[in-house]
mmCIF file of C-alpha atoms in Angstrom:
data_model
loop_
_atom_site.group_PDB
_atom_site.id
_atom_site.type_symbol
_atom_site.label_atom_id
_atom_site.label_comp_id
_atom_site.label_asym_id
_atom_site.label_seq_id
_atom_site.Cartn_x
_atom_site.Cartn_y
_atom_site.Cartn_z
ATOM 1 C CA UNK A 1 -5.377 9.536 11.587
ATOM 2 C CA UNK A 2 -3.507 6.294 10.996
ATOM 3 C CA UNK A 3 -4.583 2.708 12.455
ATOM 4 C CA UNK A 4 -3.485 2.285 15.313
ATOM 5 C CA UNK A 5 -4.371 -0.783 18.213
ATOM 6 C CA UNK A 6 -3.946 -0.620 21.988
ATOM 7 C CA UNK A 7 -1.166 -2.964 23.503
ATOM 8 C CA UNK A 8 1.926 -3.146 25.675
ATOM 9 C CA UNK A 9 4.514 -1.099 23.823
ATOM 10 C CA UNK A 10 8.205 -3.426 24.237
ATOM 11 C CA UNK A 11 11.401 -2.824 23.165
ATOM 12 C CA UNK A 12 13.997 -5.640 22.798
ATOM 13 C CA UNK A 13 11.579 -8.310 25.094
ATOM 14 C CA UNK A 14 11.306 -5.533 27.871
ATOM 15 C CA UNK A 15 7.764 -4.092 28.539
ATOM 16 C CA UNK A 16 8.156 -0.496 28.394
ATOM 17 C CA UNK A 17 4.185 0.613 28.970
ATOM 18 C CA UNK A 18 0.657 0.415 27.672
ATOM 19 C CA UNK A 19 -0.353 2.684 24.862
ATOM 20 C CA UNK A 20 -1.151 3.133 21.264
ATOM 21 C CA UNK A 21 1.261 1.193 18.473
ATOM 22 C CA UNK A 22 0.530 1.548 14.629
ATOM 23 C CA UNK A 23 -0.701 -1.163 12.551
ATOM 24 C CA UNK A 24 -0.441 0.563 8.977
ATOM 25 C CA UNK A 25 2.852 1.203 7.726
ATOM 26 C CA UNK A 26 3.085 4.974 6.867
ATOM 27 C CA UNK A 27 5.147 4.011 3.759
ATOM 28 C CA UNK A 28 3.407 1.587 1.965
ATOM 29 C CA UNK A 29 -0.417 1.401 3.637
ATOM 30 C CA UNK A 30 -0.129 -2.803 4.507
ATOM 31 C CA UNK A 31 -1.068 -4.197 7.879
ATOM 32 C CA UNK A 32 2.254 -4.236 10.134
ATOM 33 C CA UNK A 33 2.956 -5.956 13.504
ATOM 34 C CA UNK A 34 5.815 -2.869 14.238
ATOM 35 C CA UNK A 35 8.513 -3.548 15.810
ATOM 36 C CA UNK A 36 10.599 -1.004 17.953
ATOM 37 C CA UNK A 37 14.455 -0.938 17.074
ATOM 38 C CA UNK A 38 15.341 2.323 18.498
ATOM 39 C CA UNK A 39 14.266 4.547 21.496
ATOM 40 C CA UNK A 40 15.396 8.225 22.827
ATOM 41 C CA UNK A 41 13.701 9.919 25.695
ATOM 42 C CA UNK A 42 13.604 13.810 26.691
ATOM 43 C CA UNK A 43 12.535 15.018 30.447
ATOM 44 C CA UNK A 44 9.836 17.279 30.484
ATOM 45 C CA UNK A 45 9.187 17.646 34.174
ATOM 46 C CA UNK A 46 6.599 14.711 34.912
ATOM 47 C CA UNK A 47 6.700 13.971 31.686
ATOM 48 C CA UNK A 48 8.720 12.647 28.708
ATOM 49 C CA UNK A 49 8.570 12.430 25.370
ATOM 50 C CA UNK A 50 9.965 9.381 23.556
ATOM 51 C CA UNK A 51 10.816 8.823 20.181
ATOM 52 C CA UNK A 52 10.775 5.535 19.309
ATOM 53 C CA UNK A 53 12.264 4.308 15.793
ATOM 54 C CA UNK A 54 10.193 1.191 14.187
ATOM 55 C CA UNK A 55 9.803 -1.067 11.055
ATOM 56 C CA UNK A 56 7.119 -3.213 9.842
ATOM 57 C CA UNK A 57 7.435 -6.997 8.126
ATOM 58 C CA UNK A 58 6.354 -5.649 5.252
ATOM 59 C CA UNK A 59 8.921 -2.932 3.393
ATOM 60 C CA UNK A 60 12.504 -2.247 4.934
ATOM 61 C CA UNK A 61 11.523 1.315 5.731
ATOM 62 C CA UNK A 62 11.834 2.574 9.199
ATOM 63 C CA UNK A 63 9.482 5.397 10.596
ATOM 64 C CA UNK A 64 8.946 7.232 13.956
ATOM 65 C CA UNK A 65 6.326 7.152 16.628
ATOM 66 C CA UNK A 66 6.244 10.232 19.515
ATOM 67 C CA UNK A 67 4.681 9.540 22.797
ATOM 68 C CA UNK A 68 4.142 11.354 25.938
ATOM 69 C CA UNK A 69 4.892 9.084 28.534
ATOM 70 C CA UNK A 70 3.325 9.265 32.041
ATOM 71 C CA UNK A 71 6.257 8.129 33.853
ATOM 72 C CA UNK A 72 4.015 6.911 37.071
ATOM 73 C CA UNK A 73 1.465 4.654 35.204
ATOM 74 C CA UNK A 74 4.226 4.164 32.502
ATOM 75 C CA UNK A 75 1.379 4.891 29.667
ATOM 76 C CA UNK A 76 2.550 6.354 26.330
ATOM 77 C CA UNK A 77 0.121 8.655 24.435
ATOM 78 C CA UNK A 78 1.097 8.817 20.819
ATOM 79 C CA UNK A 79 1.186 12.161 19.634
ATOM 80 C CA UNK A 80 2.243 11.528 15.701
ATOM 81 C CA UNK A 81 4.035 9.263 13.238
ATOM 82 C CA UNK A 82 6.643 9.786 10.882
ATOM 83 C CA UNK A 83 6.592 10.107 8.219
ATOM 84 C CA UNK A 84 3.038 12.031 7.998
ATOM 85 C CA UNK A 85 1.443 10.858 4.404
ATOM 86 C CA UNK A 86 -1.661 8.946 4.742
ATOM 87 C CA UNK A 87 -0.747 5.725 2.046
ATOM 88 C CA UNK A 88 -4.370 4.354 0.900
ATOM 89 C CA UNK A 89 -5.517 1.416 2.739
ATOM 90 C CA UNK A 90 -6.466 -1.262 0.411
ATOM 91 C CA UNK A 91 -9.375 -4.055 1.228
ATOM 92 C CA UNK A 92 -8.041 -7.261 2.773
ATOM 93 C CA UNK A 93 -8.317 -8.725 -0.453
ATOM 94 C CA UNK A 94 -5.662 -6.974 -2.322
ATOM 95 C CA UNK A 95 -3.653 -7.470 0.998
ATOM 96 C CA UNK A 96 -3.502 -11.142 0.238
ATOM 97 C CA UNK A 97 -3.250 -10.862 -3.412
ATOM 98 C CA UNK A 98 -0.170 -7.802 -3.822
ATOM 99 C CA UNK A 99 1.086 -6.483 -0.768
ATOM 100 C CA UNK A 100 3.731 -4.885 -3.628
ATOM 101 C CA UNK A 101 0.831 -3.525 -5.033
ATOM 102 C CA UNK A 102 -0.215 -1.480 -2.319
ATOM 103 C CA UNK A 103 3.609 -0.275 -2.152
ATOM 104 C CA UNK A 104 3.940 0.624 -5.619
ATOM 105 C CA UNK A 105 0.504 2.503 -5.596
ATOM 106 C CA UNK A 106 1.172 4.706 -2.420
ATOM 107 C CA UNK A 107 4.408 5.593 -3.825
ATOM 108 C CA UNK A 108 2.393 6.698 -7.158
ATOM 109 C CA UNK A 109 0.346 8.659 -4.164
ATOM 110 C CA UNK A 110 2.851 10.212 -2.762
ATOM 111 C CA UNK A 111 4.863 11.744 -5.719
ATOM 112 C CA UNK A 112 0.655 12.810 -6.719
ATOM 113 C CA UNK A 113 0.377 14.654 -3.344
ATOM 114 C CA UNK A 114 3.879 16.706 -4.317
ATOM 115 C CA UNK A 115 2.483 17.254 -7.625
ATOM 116 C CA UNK A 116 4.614 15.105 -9.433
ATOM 117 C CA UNK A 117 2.420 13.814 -11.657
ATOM 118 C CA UNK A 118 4.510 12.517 -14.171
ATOM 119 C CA UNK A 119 6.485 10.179 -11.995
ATOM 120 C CA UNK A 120 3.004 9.645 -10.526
ATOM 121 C CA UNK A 121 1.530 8.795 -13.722
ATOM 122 C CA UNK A 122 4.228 5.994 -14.438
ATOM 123 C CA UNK A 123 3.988 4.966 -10.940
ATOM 124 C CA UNK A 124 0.578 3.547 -10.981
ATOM 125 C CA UNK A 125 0.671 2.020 -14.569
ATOM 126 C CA UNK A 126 3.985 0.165 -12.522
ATOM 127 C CA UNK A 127 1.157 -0.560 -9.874
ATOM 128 C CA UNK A 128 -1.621 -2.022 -12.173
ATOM 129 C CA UNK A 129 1.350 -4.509 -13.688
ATOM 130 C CA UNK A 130 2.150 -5.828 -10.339
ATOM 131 C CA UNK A 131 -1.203 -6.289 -8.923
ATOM 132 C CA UNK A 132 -2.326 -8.191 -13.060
ATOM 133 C CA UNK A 133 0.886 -10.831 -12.090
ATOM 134 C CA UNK A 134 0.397 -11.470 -8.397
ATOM 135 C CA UNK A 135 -3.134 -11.926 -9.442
ATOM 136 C CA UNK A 136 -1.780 -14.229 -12.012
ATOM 137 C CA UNK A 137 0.710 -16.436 -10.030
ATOM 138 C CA UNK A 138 -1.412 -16.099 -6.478
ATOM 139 C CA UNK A 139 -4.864 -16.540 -7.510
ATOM 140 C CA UNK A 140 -4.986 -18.142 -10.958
ATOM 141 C CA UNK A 141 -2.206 -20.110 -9.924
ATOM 142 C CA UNK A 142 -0.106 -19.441 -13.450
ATOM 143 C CA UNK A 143 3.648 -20.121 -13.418
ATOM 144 C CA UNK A 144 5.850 -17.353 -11.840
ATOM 145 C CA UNK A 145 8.507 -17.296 -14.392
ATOM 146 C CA UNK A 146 5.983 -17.245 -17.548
ATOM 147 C CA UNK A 147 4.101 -14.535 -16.088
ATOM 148 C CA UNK A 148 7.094 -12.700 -14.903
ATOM 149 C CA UNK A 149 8.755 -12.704 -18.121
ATOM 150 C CA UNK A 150 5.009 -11.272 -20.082
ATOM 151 C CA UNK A 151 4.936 -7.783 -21.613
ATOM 152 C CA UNK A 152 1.926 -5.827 -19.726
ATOM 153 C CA UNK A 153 -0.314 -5.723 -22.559
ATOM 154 C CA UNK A 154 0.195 -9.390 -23.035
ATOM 155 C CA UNK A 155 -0.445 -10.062 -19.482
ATOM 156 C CA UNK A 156 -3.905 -8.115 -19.661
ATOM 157 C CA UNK A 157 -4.751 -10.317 -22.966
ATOM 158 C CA UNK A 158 -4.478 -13.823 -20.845
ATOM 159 C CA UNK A 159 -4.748 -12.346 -17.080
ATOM 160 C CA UNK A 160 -7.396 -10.273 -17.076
ATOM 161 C CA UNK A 161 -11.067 -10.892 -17.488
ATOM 162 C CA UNK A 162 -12.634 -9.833 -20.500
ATOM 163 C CA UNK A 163 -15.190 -7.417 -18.606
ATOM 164 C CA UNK A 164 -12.434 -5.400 -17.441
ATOM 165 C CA UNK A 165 -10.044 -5.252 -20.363
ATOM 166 C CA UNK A 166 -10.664 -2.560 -21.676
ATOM 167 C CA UNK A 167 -10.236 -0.485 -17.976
ATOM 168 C CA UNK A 168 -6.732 -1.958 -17.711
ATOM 169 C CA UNK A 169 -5.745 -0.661 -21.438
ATOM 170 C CA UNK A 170 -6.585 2.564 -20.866
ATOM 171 C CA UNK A 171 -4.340 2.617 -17.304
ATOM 172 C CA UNK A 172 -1.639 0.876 -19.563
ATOM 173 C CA UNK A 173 -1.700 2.775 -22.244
ATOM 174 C CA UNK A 174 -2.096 6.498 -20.043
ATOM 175 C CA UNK A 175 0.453 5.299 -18.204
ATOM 176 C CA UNK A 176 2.854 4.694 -20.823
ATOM 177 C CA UNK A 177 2.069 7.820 -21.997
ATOM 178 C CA UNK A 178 4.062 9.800 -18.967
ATOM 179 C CA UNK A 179 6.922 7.778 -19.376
ATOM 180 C CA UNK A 180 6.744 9.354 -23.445
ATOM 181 C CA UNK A 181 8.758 12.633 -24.399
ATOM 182 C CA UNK A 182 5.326 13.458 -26.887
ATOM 183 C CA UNK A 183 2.685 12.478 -25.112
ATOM 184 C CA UNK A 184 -0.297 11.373 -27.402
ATOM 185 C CA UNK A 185 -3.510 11.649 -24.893
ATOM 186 C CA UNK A 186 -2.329 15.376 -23.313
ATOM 187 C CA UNK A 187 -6.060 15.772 -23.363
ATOM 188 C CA UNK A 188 -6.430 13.107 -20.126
ATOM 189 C CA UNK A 189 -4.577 13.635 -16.726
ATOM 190 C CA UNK A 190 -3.874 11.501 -13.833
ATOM 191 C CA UNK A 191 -7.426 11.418 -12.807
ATOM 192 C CA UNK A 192 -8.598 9.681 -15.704
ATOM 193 C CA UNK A 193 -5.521 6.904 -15.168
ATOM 194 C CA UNK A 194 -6.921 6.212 -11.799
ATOM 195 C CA UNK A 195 -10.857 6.031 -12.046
ATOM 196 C CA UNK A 196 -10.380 3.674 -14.544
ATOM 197 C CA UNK A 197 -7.591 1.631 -12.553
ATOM 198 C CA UNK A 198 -9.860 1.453 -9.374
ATOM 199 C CA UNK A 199 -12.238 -0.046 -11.676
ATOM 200 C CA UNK A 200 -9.727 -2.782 -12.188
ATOM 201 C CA UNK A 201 -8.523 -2.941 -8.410
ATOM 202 C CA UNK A 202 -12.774 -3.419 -7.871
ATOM 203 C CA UNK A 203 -13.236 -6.249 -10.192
ATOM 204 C CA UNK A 204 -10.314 -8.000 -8.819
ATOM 205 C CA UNK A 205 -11.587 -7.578 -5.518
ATOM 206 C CA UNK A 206 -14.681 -9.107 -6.524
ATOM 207 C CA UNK A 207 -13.207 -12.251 -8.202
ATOM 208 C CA UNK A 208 -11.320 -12.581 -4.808
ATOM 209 C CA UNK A 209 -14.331 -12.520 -2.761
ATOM 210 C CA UNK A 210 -16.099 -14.631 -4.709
ATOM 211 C CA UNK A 211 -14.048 -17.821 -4.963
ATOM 212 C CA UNK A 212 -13.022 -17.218 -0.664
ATOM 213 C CA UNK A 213 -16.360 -16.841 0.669
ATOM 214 C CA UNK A 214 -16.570 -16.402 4.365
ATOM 215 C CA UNK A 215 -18.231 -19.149 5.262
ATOM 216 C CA UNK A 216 -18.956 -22.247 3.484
ATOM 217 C CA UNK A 217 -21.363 -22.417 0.513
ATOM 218 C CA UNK A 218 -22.782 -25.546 -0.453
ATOM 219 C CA UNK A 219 -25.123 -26.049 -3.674
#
């Protein structure tokens, strides 16, 4: 079931009712503040339902929310959101660090859930590249035009700590190996790509954590 938060629903400044809005985007998995752009209503007898057309502030997709609406107490029960993939909701952390990250990676997902695991394949070595430079320019504070310009296994060589090397390689160099007419490591699927790039994911979590601690630490 996606996130979603109690509030007054409005559309264009106008209160329409009280009910359930998301607060993941369907498309890409990042925190959203929706906003409603479109709305069509069908009469049920005491009821309608209401299709209302939104987009988040993070991606320029839009997506669909159904409600029953209570026209007497003007309430809106949601009833589903469009489209229906679940993306992967990543820690805070990565939040800050890549919200393209978090794109990238639940499009990887969503061409793995239709069993296209070649375009899936390429898609998440595409995500591990992002989330190495945004790491790069947001958190090590490196200059965006150097890093930009990096090949990825250059970029793991200076960006990534040397605990975790040797995790990003092998996402880099499975993942170059579905974008490859003969591949050289048949033997390992998608699977083996991704355990070893949530190891990465993990450790940059962890460095993120640790240098924005919660509350101050003084020693």
């Amino acid at each position: 079931m996606i996130k979603t938060k109690s509030t007054k629903i409005t559309f264009n400044g106008t209160i329409l009712g009280n009910g359930e809005i998301p607060i993941i985007c369907p498309h890409c998995g990042i925190c959203i503040e929706p906003t409603f752009i479109s709305k069509a209503y069908n009469l049920f007898g005491p009821e309608q339902i209401a299709t209302l057309i939104f987009k988040g502030n993070c991606c320029d997709q839009l997506s669909f929310a159904t409600y029953k609406v209570n026209l007497q107490n003007k309430t809106y029960e949601l009833l589903s959101v469009y489209p229906p993939t679940k993306p992967i909701i990543f820690d805070e952390a990565i939040q800050q660090i890549s919200p393209r990250f978090i794109e990238s990676y639940n499009q990887a997902y969503s061409a793995e859930i239709l069993n296209h695991f070649e375009l899936a394949g390429a898609g998440y070595r595409n995500a591990l590249e992002i989330l190495i430079k945004d790491y790069a320019i947001n958190i090590l504070k490196k200059d965006n035009t150097e890093v930009s310009k990096k090949k990825l296994y250059a970029a793991i060589a200076e960006y990534v700590p040397e605990h975790t090397i040797s995790a990003a390689d092998v996402v880099r160099l499975l993942g170059n190996d579905f974008t490859h007419y003969e591949r050289k490591y048949d033997h390992l699927g998608l699977n083996e790509l991704k355990s070893y790039l949530e190891i990465y994911i993990l450790a940059v979590k962890l460095e993120y954590k640790k240098k924005n601690p919660p509350i101050s630490v003084n020693r």
